[in-house]
Amino acid sequence: MIKNKHFLAVIMIFLAFFTAACSKQNETNHDSSSHSASKTQVVHKNVRKTQKTTLKLAKTKSRVIKSEFYSPILHKNWHYAVYLPAGYSFKEKQNFPVLYMMHGVYGKYDNLLQYGNSEKLLNRVMSHTKRRMVVVFIDGFDSFYVNQKMGMQMEDAIIKDLLPVMQKKYHLSTDREKNCIGGISMGGYGAARFSLKYPQKFKSAALISPAVWKNLPVSNPIRQNVSSFQDNGQHWSDKRYRELFPTQYLNKKSQDVNFFVETTSSDTTVPVKYVDNFVNKLCANKNKVKYIRDQGDNHGWIYWNKALPHFYRWTLKQLNK
């Protein structure tokens, strides 16, 4: 009886020890599983967060911002528009290539967006070429983008006020290789002049129907309506116009500027002979020039809308070499 009791006691102790060991093992396994599940959840959260960020960047569309800033040189708030390409982020530290665009006489900064359909054109060209650039649309009033003797100092305002503000605010490159300046009509005149006078800032210039008359016809109403070249009591001084003409800055330093020029031989506002003459002088200075002479249409938006796709494609290529 005693032996049986002793045997039962041993069995009871063994069972108690075995049960405790199993419970300990189960607790250990349970803790391990919980820890593993917790790690899996964290990884899962990180993956989901990364996916959301990627999708957000992929869905960032191009946009146009219209804004203004105070120009100390012009003594006024100065309007502008800026096109930011798809995928652009203000958080990016890279400096973007940039095209500065100048409108024509009697126009304003958003003309190329309103009448030239530039946002859609730029989207299409960038999607096709897989290249990107920022485009700044400048408000040049009727200034011809020059410093007037008795009036607006537009040239200084662009160089000293606008460029630094745009470069800082929109992360734009200051490297001349990544800077192009372009325009239509009066803006083409301005772009030609800026690129040749400031070759350290601009590697390329793109012009459509540039207003590069050798002499503005006496009958042209611009003589009475625009005071950009006012001098010695004359509302439009031919002498002042010649002094500031873009070809005055043709020299060894400016011969490294590349040009795109497009016009139509049917233009009655700026006859093609003047554009031919301007291009010939560029070539004589050994500048690289892509010159397109079209036929049909005239000096206006019907023609410019046909030329703008070539213009933007060329510019993108220049800025993304």
PDB file of C-alpha atoms in Angstrom:
ATOM      1  CA  MET A   1       0.000   0.000   0.000  1.00  0.00           C
ATOM      2  CA  ILE A   2       2.849   2.316   0.985  1.00  0.00           C
ATOM      3  CA  LYS A   3       4.699   1.341  -2.178  1.00  0.00           C
ATOM      4  CA  ASN A   4       1.639   2.085  -4.250  1.00  0.00           C
ATOM      5  CA  LYS A   5       1.258   5.475  -2.564  1.00  0.00           C
ATOM      6  CA  HIS A   6       4.929   6.202  -3.183  1.00  0.00           C
ATOM      7  CA  PHE A   7       4.565   5.196  -6.831  1.00  0.00           C
ATOM      8  CA  LEU A   8       1.477   7.407  -7.227  1.00  0.00           C
ATOM      9  CA  ALA A   9       3.308  10.352  -5.627  1.00  0.00           C
ATOM     10  CA  VAL A  10       6.168   9.989  -8.119  1.00  0.00           C
ATOM     11  CA  ILE A  11       3.671   9.842 -10.984  1.00  0.00           C
ATOM     12  CA  MET A  12       1.903  12.990  -9.673  1.00  0.00           C
ATOM     13  CA  ILE A  13       5.200  14.925  -9.403  1.00  0.00           C
ATOM     14  CA  PHE A  14       6.216  13.858 -12.920  1.00  0.00           C
ATOM     15  CA  LEU A  15       2.861  14.940 -14.370  1.00  0.00           C
ATOM     16  CA  ALA A  16       3.027  18.311 -12.578  1.00  0.00           C
ATOM     17  CA  PHE A  17       6.559  18.941 -13.924  1.00  0.00           C
ATOM     18  CA  PHE A  18       5.560  17.918 -17.464  1.00  0.00           C
ATOM     19  CA  THR A  19       2.453  20.159 -17.393  1.00  0.00           C
ATOM     20  CA  ALA A  20       4.486  23.164 -16.182  1.00  0.00           C
ATOM     21  CA  ALA A  21       7.097  22.603 -18.886  1.00  0.00           C
ATOM     22  CA  CYS A  22       4.432  22.413 -21.575  1.00  0.00           C
ATOM     23  CA  SER A  23       2.784  25.593 -20.270  1.00  0.00           C
ATOM     24  CA  LYS A  24       6.169  27.353 -20.322  1.00  0.00           C
ATOM     25  CA  GLN A  25       6.783  26.210 -23.905  1.00  0.00           C
ATOM     26  CA  ASN A  26       3.316  27.365 -24.995  1.00  0.00           C
ATOM     27  CA  GLU A  27       3.885  30.774 -23.400  1.00  0.00           C
ATOM     28  CA  THR A  28       7.227  31.046 -25.179  1.00  0.00           C
ATOM     29  CA  ASN A  29       5.682  30.095 -28.515  1.00  0.00           C
ATOM     30  CA  HIS A  30       2.822  32.512 -27.983  1.00  0.00           C
ATOM     31  CA  ASP A  31       5.206  35.404 -27.201  1.00  0.00           C
ATOM     32  CA  SER A  32       7.318  34.557 -30.232  1.00  0.00           C
ATOM     33  CA  SER A  33       4.262  34.489 -32.509  1.00  0.00           C
ATOM     34  CA  SER A  34       3.001  37.780 -31.137  1.00  0.00           C
ATOM     35  CA  HIS A  35       6.397  39.422 -31.701  1.00  0.00           C
ATOM     36  CA  SER A  36       6.554  38.043 -35.237  1.00  0.00           C
ATOM     37  CA  ALA A  37       3.042  39.252 -36.012  1.00  0.00           C
ATOM     38  CA  SER A  38       3.906  42.675 -34.635  1.00  0.00           C
ATOM     39  CA  LYS A  39       6.960  42.918 -36.895  1.00  0.00           C
ATOM     40  CA  THR A  40       4.890  41.821 -39.871  1.00  0.00           C
ATOM     41  CA  GLN A  41       2.337  44.549 -39.191  1.00  0.00           C
ATOM     42  CA  VAL A  42       5.030  47.236 -38.995  1.00  0.00           C
ATOM     43  CA  VAL A  43       6.560  46.109 -42.274  1.00  0.00           C
ATOM     44  CA  HIS A  44       3.097  46.012 -43.817  1.00  0.00           C
ATOM     45  CA  LYS A  45       2.430  49.571 -42.640  1.00  0.00           C
ATOM     46  CA  ASN A  46       5.728  50.751 -44.093  1.00  0.00           C
ATOM     47  CA  VAL A  47       4.985  49.096 -47.419  1.00  0.00           C
ATOM     48  CA  ARG A  48       1.555  50.696 -47.579  1.00  0.00           C
ATOM     49  CA  LYS A  49       3.014  54.088 -46.715  1.00  0.00           C
ATOM     50  CA  THR A  50       5.656  53.775 -49.449  1.00  0.00           C
ATOM     51  CA  GLN A  51       3.028  52.753 -51.968  1.00  0.00           C
ATOM     52  CA  LYS A  52       0.911  55.790 -51.138  1.00  0.00           C
ATOM     53  CA  THR A  53       3.902  58.131 -51.529  1.00  0.00           C
ATOM     54  CA  THR A  54       4.820  56.601 -54.875  1.00  0.00           C
ATOM     55  CA  LEU A  55       1.265  56.886 -56.147  1.00  0.00           C
ATOM     56  CA  LYS A  56       1.063  60.471 -54.946  1.00  0.00           C
ATOM     57  CA  LEU A  57       4.205  61.411 -56.875  1.00  0.00           C
ATOM     58  CA  ALA A  58       3.041  59.559 -59.954  1.00  0.00           C
ATOM     59  CA  LYS A  59      -0.277  61.393 -59.854  1.00  0.00           C
ATOM     60  CA  THR A  60       1.285  64.860 -59.527  1.00  0.00           C
ATOM     61  CA  LYS A  61       0.117  66.646 -62.646  1.00  0.00           C
ATOM     62  CA  SER A  62       1.535  69.705 -64.334  1.00  0.00           C
ATOM     63  CA  ARG A  63       0.126  72.973 -63.119  1.00  0.00           C
ATOM     64  CA  VAL A  64       0.220  76.671 -63.860  1.00  0.00           C
ATOM     65  CA  ILE A  65       0.597  79.141 -61.020  1.00  0.00           C
ATOM     66  CA  LYS A  66      -0.280  82.798 -61.525  1.00  0.00           C
ATOM     67  CA  SER A  67       1.243  85.057 -58.939  1.00  0.00           C
ATOM     68  CA  GLU A  68       3.078  88.326 -58.331  1.00  0.00           C
ATOM     69  CA  PHE A  69       5.971  89.755 -56.364  1.00  0.00           C
ATOM     70  CA  TYR A  70       7.137  93.259 -55.564  1.00  0.00           C
ATOM     71  CA  SER A  71       9.851  94.598 -57.876  1.00  0.00           C
ATOM     72  CA  PRO A  72      12.004  97.305 -56.261  1.00  0.00           C
ATOM     73  CA  ILE A  73      13.206  98.409 -59.706  1.00  0.00           C
ATOM     74  CA  LEU A  74       9.718  98.735 -61.211  1.00  0.00           C
ATOM     75  CA  HIS A  75       8.276 100.023 -57.908  1.00  0.00           C
ATOM     76  CA  LYS A  76       5.202  97.842 -58.304  1.00  0.00           C
ATOM     77  CA  ASN A  77       3.770  94.361 -57.870  1.00  0.00           C
ATOM     78  CA  TRP A  78       4.794  92.375 -60.921  1.00  0.00           C
ATOM     79  CA  HIS A  79       2.581  89.608 -62.294  1.00  0.00           C
ATOM     80  CA  TYR A  80       3.890  86.403 -63.808  1.00  0.00           C
ATOM     81  CA  ALA A  81       2.813  82.838 -64.527  1.00  0.00           C
ATOM     82  CA  VAL A  82       4.880  79.701 -64.096  1.00  0.00           C
ATOM     83  CA  TYR A  83       4.335  76.269 -65.637  1.00  0.00           C
ATOM     84  CA  LEU A  84       5.489  73.403 -63.402  1.00  0.00           C
ATOM     85  CA  PRO A  85       5.840  70.039 -65.177  1.00  0.00           C
ATOM     86  CA  ALA A  86       4.281  66.756 -64.059  1.00  0.00           C
ATOM     87  CA  GLY A  87       6.144  65.309 -61.097  1.00  0.00           C
ATOM     88  CA  TYR A  88       7.475  68.685 -59.956  1.00  0.00           C
ATOM     89  CA  SER A  89       7.769  68.976 -56.190  1.00  0.00           C
ATOM     90  CA  PHE A  90       8.753  71.984 -54.113  1.00  0.00           C
ATOM     91  CA  LYS A  91      10.543  69.509 -51.839  1.00  0.00           C
ATOM     92  CA  GLU A  92      12.948  68.454 -54.579  1.00  0.00           C
ATOM     93  CA  LYS A  93      16.421  69.882 -54.175  1.00  0.00           C
ATOM     94  CA  GLN A  94      17.347  69.612 -57.843  1.00  0.00           C
ATOM     95  CA  ASN A  95      17.540  72.792 -59.888  1.00  0.00           C
ATOM     96  CA  PHE A  96      15.226  72.615 -62.890  1.00  0.00           C
ATOM     97  CA  PRO A  97      16.043  73.767 -66.423  1.00  0.00           C
ATOM     98  CA  VAL A  98      13.992  76.825 -67.294  1.00  0.00           C
ATOM     99  CA  LEU A  99      12.570  78.710 -70.254  1.00  0.00           C
ATOM    100  CA  TYR A 100      11.712  82.386 -69.755  1.00  0.00           C
ATOM    101  CA  MET A 101       8.937  83.446 -72.146  1.00  0.00           C
ATOM    102  CA  MET A 102       8.229  86.948 -73.446  1.00  0.00           C
ATOM    103  CA  HIS A 103       4.933  88.031 -75.013  1.00  0.00           C
ATOM    104  CA  GLY A 104       4.324  90.436 -77.887  1.00  0.00           C
ATOM    105  CA  VAL A 105       3.348  94.103 -77.978  1.00  0.00           C
ATOM    106  CA  TYR A 106      -0.102  94.977 -76.571  1.00  0.00           C
ATOM    107  CA  GLY A 107       0.003  91.629 -74.765  1.00  0.00           C
ATOM    108  CA  LYS A 108       0.480  90.394 -71.216  1.00  0.00           C
ATOM    109  CA  TYR A 109       2.119  87.580 -69.297  1.00  0.00           C
ATOM    110  CA  ASP A 110      -0.609  84.945 -69.719  1.00  0.00           C
ATOM    111  CA  ASN A 111      -1.219  85.406 -73.474  1.00  0.00           C
ATOM    112  CA  LEU A 112       0.778  82.312 -74.395  1.00  0.00           C
ATOM    113  CA  LEU A 113      -1.320  80.282 -71.964  1.00  0.00           C
ATOM    114  CA  GLN A 114      -4.639  81.814 -72.978  1.00  0.00           C
ATOM    115  CA  TYR A 115      -4.218  82.028 -76.755  1.00  0.00           C
ATOM    116  CA  GLY A 116      -1.243  79.752 -77.355  1.00  0.00           C
ATOM    117  CA  ASN A 117      -2.600  76.777 -75.393  1.00  0.00           C
ATOM    118  CA  SER A 118       0.889  76.415 -73.931  1.00  0.00           C
ATOM    119  CA  GLU A 119       0.006  74.235 -70.941  1.00  0.00           C
ATOM    120  CA  LYS A 120      -1.451  71.449 -73.111  1.00  0.00           C
ATOM    121  CA  LEU A 121       1.317  71.840 -75.675  1.00  0.00           C
ATOM    122  CA  LEU A 122       4.001  71.544 -73.011  1.00  0.00           C
ATOM    123  CA  ASN A 123       2.301  68.517 -71.447  1.00  0.00           C
ATOM    124  CA  ARG A 124       2.190  66.761 -74.800  1.00  0.00           C
ATOM    125  CA  VAL A 125       5.760  67.589 -75.780  1.00  0.00           C
ATOM    126  CA  MET A 126       7.173  66.593 -72.391  1.00  0.00           C
ATOM    127  CA  SER A 127       5.214  63.354 -72.325  1.00  0.00           C
ATOM    128  CA  HIS A 128       6.535  62.489 -75.775  1.00  0.00           C
ATOM    129  CA  THR A 129      10.173  63.467 -75.182  1.00  0.00           C
ATOM    130  CA  LYS A 130      10.389  62.346 -71.525  1.00  0.00           C
ATOM    131  CA  ARG A 131      12.143  65.635 -70.769  1.00  0.00           C
ATOM    132  CA  ARG A 132      11.131  68.346 -68.300  1.00  0.00           C
ATOM    133  CA  MET A 133      11.502  72.076 -67.804  1.00  0.00           C
ATOM    134  CA  VAL A 134       9.843  74.914 -65.928  1.00  0.00           C
ATOM    135  CA  VAL A 135       8.471  77.809 -67.982  1.00  0.00           C
ATOM    136  CA  VAL A 136       8.190  81.338 -66.580  1.00  0.00           C
ATOM    137  CA  PHE A 137       5.872  83.713 -68.453  1.00  0.00           C
ATOM    138  CA  ILE A 138       7.026  87.305 -67.963  1.00  0.00           C
ATOM    139  CA  ASP A 139       4.823  90.401 -67.999  1.00  0.00           C
ATOM    140  CA  GLY A 140       6.733  92.798 -70.236  1.00  0.00           C
ATOM    141  CA  PHE A 141       3.967  95.367 -70.811  1.00  0.00           C
ATOM    142  CA  ASP A 142       4.854  97.271 -74.038  1.00  0.00           C
ATOM    143  CA  SER A 143       8.461  97.784 -72.985  1.00  0.00           C
ATOM    144  CA  PHE A 144      10.297  95.855 -75.716  1.00  0.00           C
ATOM    145  CA  TYR A 145      12.119  94.543 -72.622  1.00  0.00           C
ATOM    146  CA  VAL A 146      14.618  97.438 -72.589  1.00  0.00           C
ATOM    147  CA  ASN A 147      15.549 100.171 -70.126  1.00  0.00           C
ATOM    148  CA  GLN A 148      13.744 103.305 -71.227  1.00  0.00           C
ATOM    149  CA  LYS A 149      15.482 106.656 -70.934  1.00  0.00           C
ATOM    150  CA  MET A 150      12.436 108.178 -69.283  1.00  0.00           C
ATOM    151  CA  GLY A 151      10.355 105.302 -68.027  1.00  0.00           C
ATOM    152  CA  MET A 152      10.322 101.647 -67.114  1.00  0.00           C
ATOM    153  CA  GLN A 153      13.659  99.908 -66.469  1.00  0.00           C
ATOM    154  CA  MET A 154      12.463  96.533 -67.683  1.00  0.00           C
ATOM    155  CA  GLU A 155      15.847  95.061 -68.596  1.00  0.00           C
ATOM    156  CA  ASP A 156      17.272  95.692 -65.130  1.00  0.00           C
ATOM    157  CA  ALA A 157      14.085  94.432 -63.484  1.00  0.00           C
ATOM    158  CA  ILE A 158      14.286  91.099 -65.310  1.00  0.00           C
ATOM    159  CA  ILE A 159      17.977  90.536 -64.581  1.00  0.00           C
ATOM    160  CA  LYS A 160      18.107  91.856 -61.016  1.00  0.00           C
ATOM    161  CA  ASP A 161      14.602  91.222 -59.668  1.00  0.00           C
ATOM    162  CA  LEU A 162      12.750  88.536 -61.607  1.00  0.00           C
ATOM    163  CA  LEU A 163      15.495  85.979 -62.261  1.00  0.00           C
ATOM    164  CA  PRO A 164      16.728  85.749 -58.633  1.00  0.00           C
ATOM    165  CA  VAL A 165      13.176  85.518 -57.262  1.00  0.00           C
ATOM    166  CA  MET A 166      12.145  82.787 -59.714  1.00  0.00           C
ATOM    167  CA  GLN A 167      15.368  80.830 -59.200  1.00  0.00           C
ATOM    168  CA  LYS A 168      14.927  80.759 -55.439  1.00  0.00           C
ATOM    169  CA  LYS A 169      11.174  80.208 -55.273  1.00  0.00           C
ATOM    170  CA  TYR A 170      10.908  77.484 -57.925  1.00  0.00           C
ATOM    171  CA  HIS A 171      14.340  75.823 -57.615  1.00  0.00           C
ATOM    172  CA  LEU A 172      15.518  76.910 -61.053  1.00  0.00           C
ATOM    173  CA  SER A 173      19.005  76.367 -62.390  1.00  0.00           C
ATOM    174  CA  THR A 174      21.420  79.285 -62.611  1.00  0.00           C
ATOM    175  CA  ASP A 175      23.629  77.335 -65.013  1.00  0.00           C
ATOM    176  CA  ARG A 176      23.521  78.980 -68.456  1.00  0.00           C
ATOM    177  CA  GLU A 177      23.335  75.534 -70.061  1.00  0.00           C
ATOM    178  CA  LYS A 178      19.962  75.079 -68.363  1.00  0.00           C
ATOM    179  CA  ASN A 179      18.588  78.535 -69.169  1.00  0.00           C
ATOM    180  CA  CYS A 180      16.758  79.484 -72.361  1.00  0.00           C
ATOM    181  CA  ILE A 181      14.898  82.674 -73.201  1.00  0.00           C
ATOM    182  CA  GLY A 182      12.209  82.896 -75.846  1.00  0.00           C
ATOM    183  CA  GLY A 183       9.356  84.942 -77.197  1.00  0.00           C
ATOM    184  CA  ILE A 184       7.019  85.933 -79.984  1.00  0.00           C
ATOM    185  CA  SER A 185       7.114  89.208 -81.946  1.00  0.00           C
ATOM    186  CA  MET A 186       8.256  91.903 -79.465  1.00  0.00           C
ATOM    187  CA  GLY A 187       9.157  89.015 -77.168  1.00  0.00           C
ATOM    188  CA  GLY A 188      11.345  87.560 -79.908  1.00  0.00           C
ATOM    189  CA  TYR A 189      13.195  90.869 -80.079  1.00  0.00           C
ATOM    190  CA  GLY A 190      13.609  90.817 -76.295  1.00  0.00           C
ATOM    191  CA  ALA A 191      14.791  87.208 -76.205  1.00  0.00           C
ATOM    192  CA  ALA A 192      17.358  87.842 -78.942  1.00  0.00           C
ATOM    193  CA  ARG A 193      18.686  90.887 -77.150  1.00  0.00           C
ATOM    194  CA  PHE A 194      18.896  89.280 -73.696  1.00  0.00           C
ATOM    195  CA  SER A 195      20.617  86.141 -74.942  1.00  0.00           C
ATOM    196  CA  LEU A 196      23.254  88.102 -76.880  1.00  0.00           C
ATOM    197  CA  LYS A 197      23.835  90.733 -74.200  1.00  0.00           C
ATOM    198  CA  TYR A 198      23.898  88.214 -71.325  1.00  0.00           C
ATOM    199  CA  PRO A 199      25.467  85.059 -72.804  1.00  0.00           C
ATOM    200  CA  GLN A 200      26.752  84.169 -69.337  1.00  0.00           C
ATOM    201  CA  LYS A 201      23.122  83.637 -68.292  1.00  0.00           C
ATOM    202  CA  PHE A 202      21.502  82.067 -71.376  1.00  0.00           C
ATOM    203  CA  LYS A 203      22.786  79.263 -73.554  1.00  0.00           C
ATOM    204  CA  SER A 204      19.910  79.372 -76.028  1.00  0.00           C
ATOM    205  CA  ALA A 205      17.186  81.606 -77.440  1.00  0.00           C
ATOM    206  CA  ALA A 206      13.996  80.703 -79.316  1.00  0.00           C
ATOM    207  CA  LEU A 207      12.169  83.274 -81.429  1.00  0.00           C
ATOM    208  CA  ILE A 208       8.897  83.206 -83.368  1.00  0.00           C
ATOM    209  CA  SER A 209       8.135  86.112 -85.728  1.00  0.00           C
ATOM    210  CA  PRO A 210      10.767  88.273 -84.006  1.00  0.00           C
ATOM    211  CA  ALA A 211      10.189  92.022 -84.333  1.00  0.00           C
ATOM    212  CA  VAL A 212      13.616  92.735 -85.806  1.00  0.00           C
ATOM    213  CA  TRP A 213      12.847  95.523 -88.265  1.00  0.00           C
ATOM    214  CA  LYS A 214      15.878  97.313 -89.628  1.00  0.00           C
ATOM    215  CA  ASN A 215      13.724 100.423 -89.500  1.00  0.00           C
ATOM    216  CA  LEU A 216      10.150 100.485 -88.249  1.00  0.00           C
ATOM    217  CA  PRO A 217       7.908 101.782 -91.063  1.00  0.00           C
ATOM    218  CA  VAL A 218       6.709 105.335 -90.488  1.00  0.00           C
ATOM    219  CA  SER A 219       3.101 104.196 -90.927  1.00  0.00           C
ATOM    220  CA  ASN A 220       3.330 101.574 -88.160  1.00  0.00           C
ATOM    221  CA  PRO A 221       1.062 102.620 -85.226  1.00  0.00           C
ATOM    222  CA  ILE A 222       3.619 101.259 -82.743  1.00  0.00           C
ATOM    223  CA  ARG A 223       5.558 104.474 -83.304  1.00  0.00           C
ATOM    224  CA  GLN A 224       2.724 106.421 -81.682  1.00  0.00           C
ATOM    225  CA  ASN A 225       1.613 103.831 -79.128  1.00  0.00           C
ATOM    226  CA  VAL A 226       4.894 102.575 -77.668  1.00  0.00           C
ATOM    227  CA  SER A 227       7.471 104.780 -75.937  1.00  0.00           C
ATOM    228  CA  SER A 228      10.195 102.186 -75.340  1.00  0.00           C
ATOM    229  CA  PHE A 229      12.663 104.008 -77.602  1.00  0.00           C
ATOM    230  CA  GLN A 230      11.716 107.546 -76.650  1.00  0.00           C
ATOM    231  CA  ASP A 231      14.579 110.027 -76.951  1.00  0.00           C
ATOM    232  CA  ASN A 232      15.150 113.749 -77.553  1.00  0.00           C
ATOM    233  CA  GLY A 233      11.447 114.502 -77.604  1.00  0.00           C
ATOM    234  CA  GLN A 234      10.715 111.743 -80.109  1.00  0.00           C
ATOM    235  CA  HIS A 235       8.129 109.163 -79.077  1.00  0.00           C
ATOM    236  CA  TRP A 236       9.987 106.570 -81.173  1.00  0.00           C
ATOM    237  CA  SER A 237      13.616 107.382 -81.902  1.00  0.00           C
ATOM    238  CA  ASP A 238      15.167 105.387 -84.749  1.00  0.00           C
ATOM    239  CA  LYS A 239      18.584 106.248 -83.351  1.00  0.00           C
ATOM    240  CA  ARG A 240      17.705 104.829 -79.942  1.00  0.00           C
ATOM    241  CA  TYR A 241      16.171 101.752 -81.585  1.00  0.00           C
ATOM    242  CA  ARG A 242      19.405 101.081 -83.515  1.00  0.00           C
ATOM    243  CA  GLU A 243      21.539 101.598 -80.396  1.00  0.00           C
ATOM    244  CA  LEU A 244      19.681  98.855 -78.541  1.00  0.00           C
ATOM    245  CA  PHE A 245      19.192  96.461 -81.468  1.00  0.00           C
ATOM    246  CA  PRO A 246      20.127  92.830 -80.625  1.00  0.00           C
ATOM    247  CA  THR A 247      22.894  92.600 -83.246  1.00  0.00           C
ATOM    248  CA  GLN A 248      24.817  95.313 -81.359  1.00  0.00           C
ATOM    249  CA  TYR A 249      25.824  92.526 -78.968  1.00  0.00           C
ATOM    250  CA  LEU A 250      27.195  90.103 -81.542  1.00  0.00           C
ATOM    251  CA  ASN A 251      30.771  89.267 -80.571  1.00  0.00           C
ATOM    252  CA  LYS A 252      33.017  86.378 -79.626  1.00  0.00           C
ATOM    253  CA  LYS A 253      31.368  85.932 -76.216  1.00  0.00           C
ATOM    254  CA  SER A 254      27.842  85.767 -77.632  1.00  0.00           C
ATOM    255  CA  GLN A 255      28.644  83.393 -80.495  1.00  0.00           C
ATOM    256  CA  ASP A 256      28.157  80.467 -78.108  1.00  0.00           C
ATOM    257  CA  VAL A 257      24.389  81.149 -77.895  1.00  0.00           C
ATOM    258  CA  ASN A 258      22.233  78.742 -79.937  1.00  0.00           C
ATOM    259  CA  PHE A 259      19.180  80.067 -81.778  1.00  0.00           C
ATOM    260  CA  PHE A 260      15.839  78.770 -82.995  1.00  0.00           C
ATOM    261  CA  VAL A 261      14.063  81.178 -85.349  1.00  0.00           C
ATOM    262  CA  GLU A 262      10.745  80.541 -87.080  1.00  0.00           C
ATOM    263  CA  THR A 263       8.681  82.915 -89.192  1.00  0.00           C
ATOM    264  CA  THR A 264       6.430  82.940 -92.227  1.00  0.00           C
ATOM    265  CA  SER A 265       7.255  84.530 -95.547  1.00  0.00           C
ATOM    266  CA  SER A 266       3.638  85.781 -95.553  1.00  0.00           C
ATOM    267  CA  ASP A 267       4.223  88.030 -92.517  1.00  0.00           C
ATOM    268  CA  THR A 268       3.222  91.599 -93.367  1.00  0.00           C
ATOM    269  CA  THR A 269       3.954  93.057 -89.908  1.00  0.00           C
ATOM    270  CA  VAL A 270       7.599  91.988 -89.782  1.00  0.00           C
ATOM    271  CA  PRO A 271       8.491  91.187 -93.410  1.00  0.00           C
ATOM    272  CA  VAL A 272      10.659  88.103 -93.772  1.00  0.00           C
ATOM    273  CA  LYS A 273      13.524  90.101 -95.294  1.00  0.00           C
ATOM    274  CA  TYR A 274      14.222  91.591 -91.855  1.00  0.00           C
ATOM    275  CA  VAL A 275      14.289  88.169 -90.213  1.00  0.00           C
ATOM    276  CA  ASP A 276      16.538  86.859 -93.011  1.00  0.00           C
ATOM    277  CA  ASN A 277      18.919  89.737 -92.405  1.00  0.00           C
ATOM    278  CA  PHE A 278      18.969  89.090 -88.652  1.00  0.00           C
ATOM    279  CA  VAL A 279      19.641  85.366 -89.143  1.00  0.00           C
ATOM    280  CA  ASN A 280      22.425  86.101 -91.632  1.00  0.00           C
ATOM    281  CA  LYS A 281      24.145  88.271 -89.031  1.00  0.00           C
ATOM    282  CA  LEU A 282      23.850  85.501 -86.447  1.00  0.00           C
ATOM    283  CA  CYS A 283      25.439  83.064 -88.877  1.00  0.00           C
ATOM    284  CA  ALA A 284      28.214  85.545 -89.682  1.00  0.00           C
ATOM    285  CA  ASN A 285      28.936  85.669 -85.948  1.00  0.00           C
ATOM    286  CA  LYS A 286      29.187  81.839 -86.013  1.00  0.00           C
ATOM    287  CA  ASN A 287      26.130  81.267 -83.827  1.00  0.00           C
ATOM    288  CA  LYS A 288      24.341  77.961 -84.359  1.00  0.00           C
ATOM    289  CA  VAL A 289      20.918  78.713 -85.838  1.00  0.00           C
ATOM    290  CA  LYS A 290      17.931  76.551 -86.690  1.00  0.00           C
ATOM    291  CA  TYR A 291      15.881  78.712 -89.054  1.00  0.00           C
ATOM    292  CA  ILE A 292      12.430  77.706 -90.305  1.00  0.00           C
ATOM    293  CA  ARG A 293      10.692  79.768 -92.995  1.00  0.00           C
ATOM    294  CA  ASP A 294       7.063  78.825 -93.402  1.00  0.00           C
ATOM    295  CA  GLN A 295       4.464  79.964 -95.910  1.00  0.00           C
ATOM    296  CA  GLY A 296       0.919  81.129 -95.301  1.00  0.00           C
ATOM    297  CA  ASP A 297      -0.819  82.777 -92.351  1.00  0.00           C
ATOM    298  CA  ASN A 298       0.486  86.027 -90.916  1.00  0.00           C
ATOM    299  CA  HIS A 299       1.740  87.741 -87.785  1.00  0.00           C
ATOM    300  CA  GLY A 300      -0.755  86.360 -85.258  1.00  0.00           C
ATOM    301  CA  TRP A 301      -2.034  83.494 -83.124  1.00  0.00           C
ATOM    302  CA  ILE A 302      -3.182  81.277 -85.999  1.00  0.00           C
ATOM    303  CA  TYR A 303       0.411  81.083 -87.178  1.00  0.00           C
ATOM    304  CA  TRP A 304       2.045  81.092 -83.743  1.00  0.00           C
ATOM    305  CA  ASN A 305      -0.031  78.113 -82.598  1.00  0.00           C
ATOM    306  CA  LYS A 306       1.420  76.137 -85.509  1.00  0.00           C
ATOM    307  CA  ALA A 307       4.974  77.179 -84.697  1.00  0.00           C
ATOM    308  CA  LEU A 308       4.900  76.713 -80.913  1.00  0.00           C
ATOM    309  CA  PRO A 309       5.212  72.879 -80.929  1.00  0.00           C
ATOM    310  CA  HIS A 310       8.512  73.124 -82.880  1.00  0.00           C
ATOM    311  CA  PHE A 311       9.606  75.908 -80.542  1.00  0.00           C
ATOM    312  CA  TYR A 312       8.978  73.923 -77.346  1.00  0.00           C
ATOM    313  CA  ARG A 313      10.516  70.695 -78.674  1.00  0.00           C
ATOM    314  CA  TRP A 314      13.702  72.508 -79.670  1.00  0.00           C
ATOM    315  CA  THR A 315      13.893  74.259 -76.300  1.00  0.00           C
ATOM    316  CA  LEU A 316      13.442  71.030 -74.340  1.00  0.00           C
ATOM    317  CA  LYS A 317      16.232  69.405 -76.314  1.00  0.00           C
ATOM    318  CA  GLN A 318      18.574  72.344 -75.693  1.00  0.00           C
ATOM    319  CA  LEU A 319      17.923  72.336 -71.950  1.00  0.00           C
ATOM    320  CA  ASN A 320      18.220  68.572 -71.484  1.00  0.00           C
ATOM    321  CA  LYS A 321      21.438  67.733 -73.320  1.00  0.00           C
TER     322      LYS A 321
END
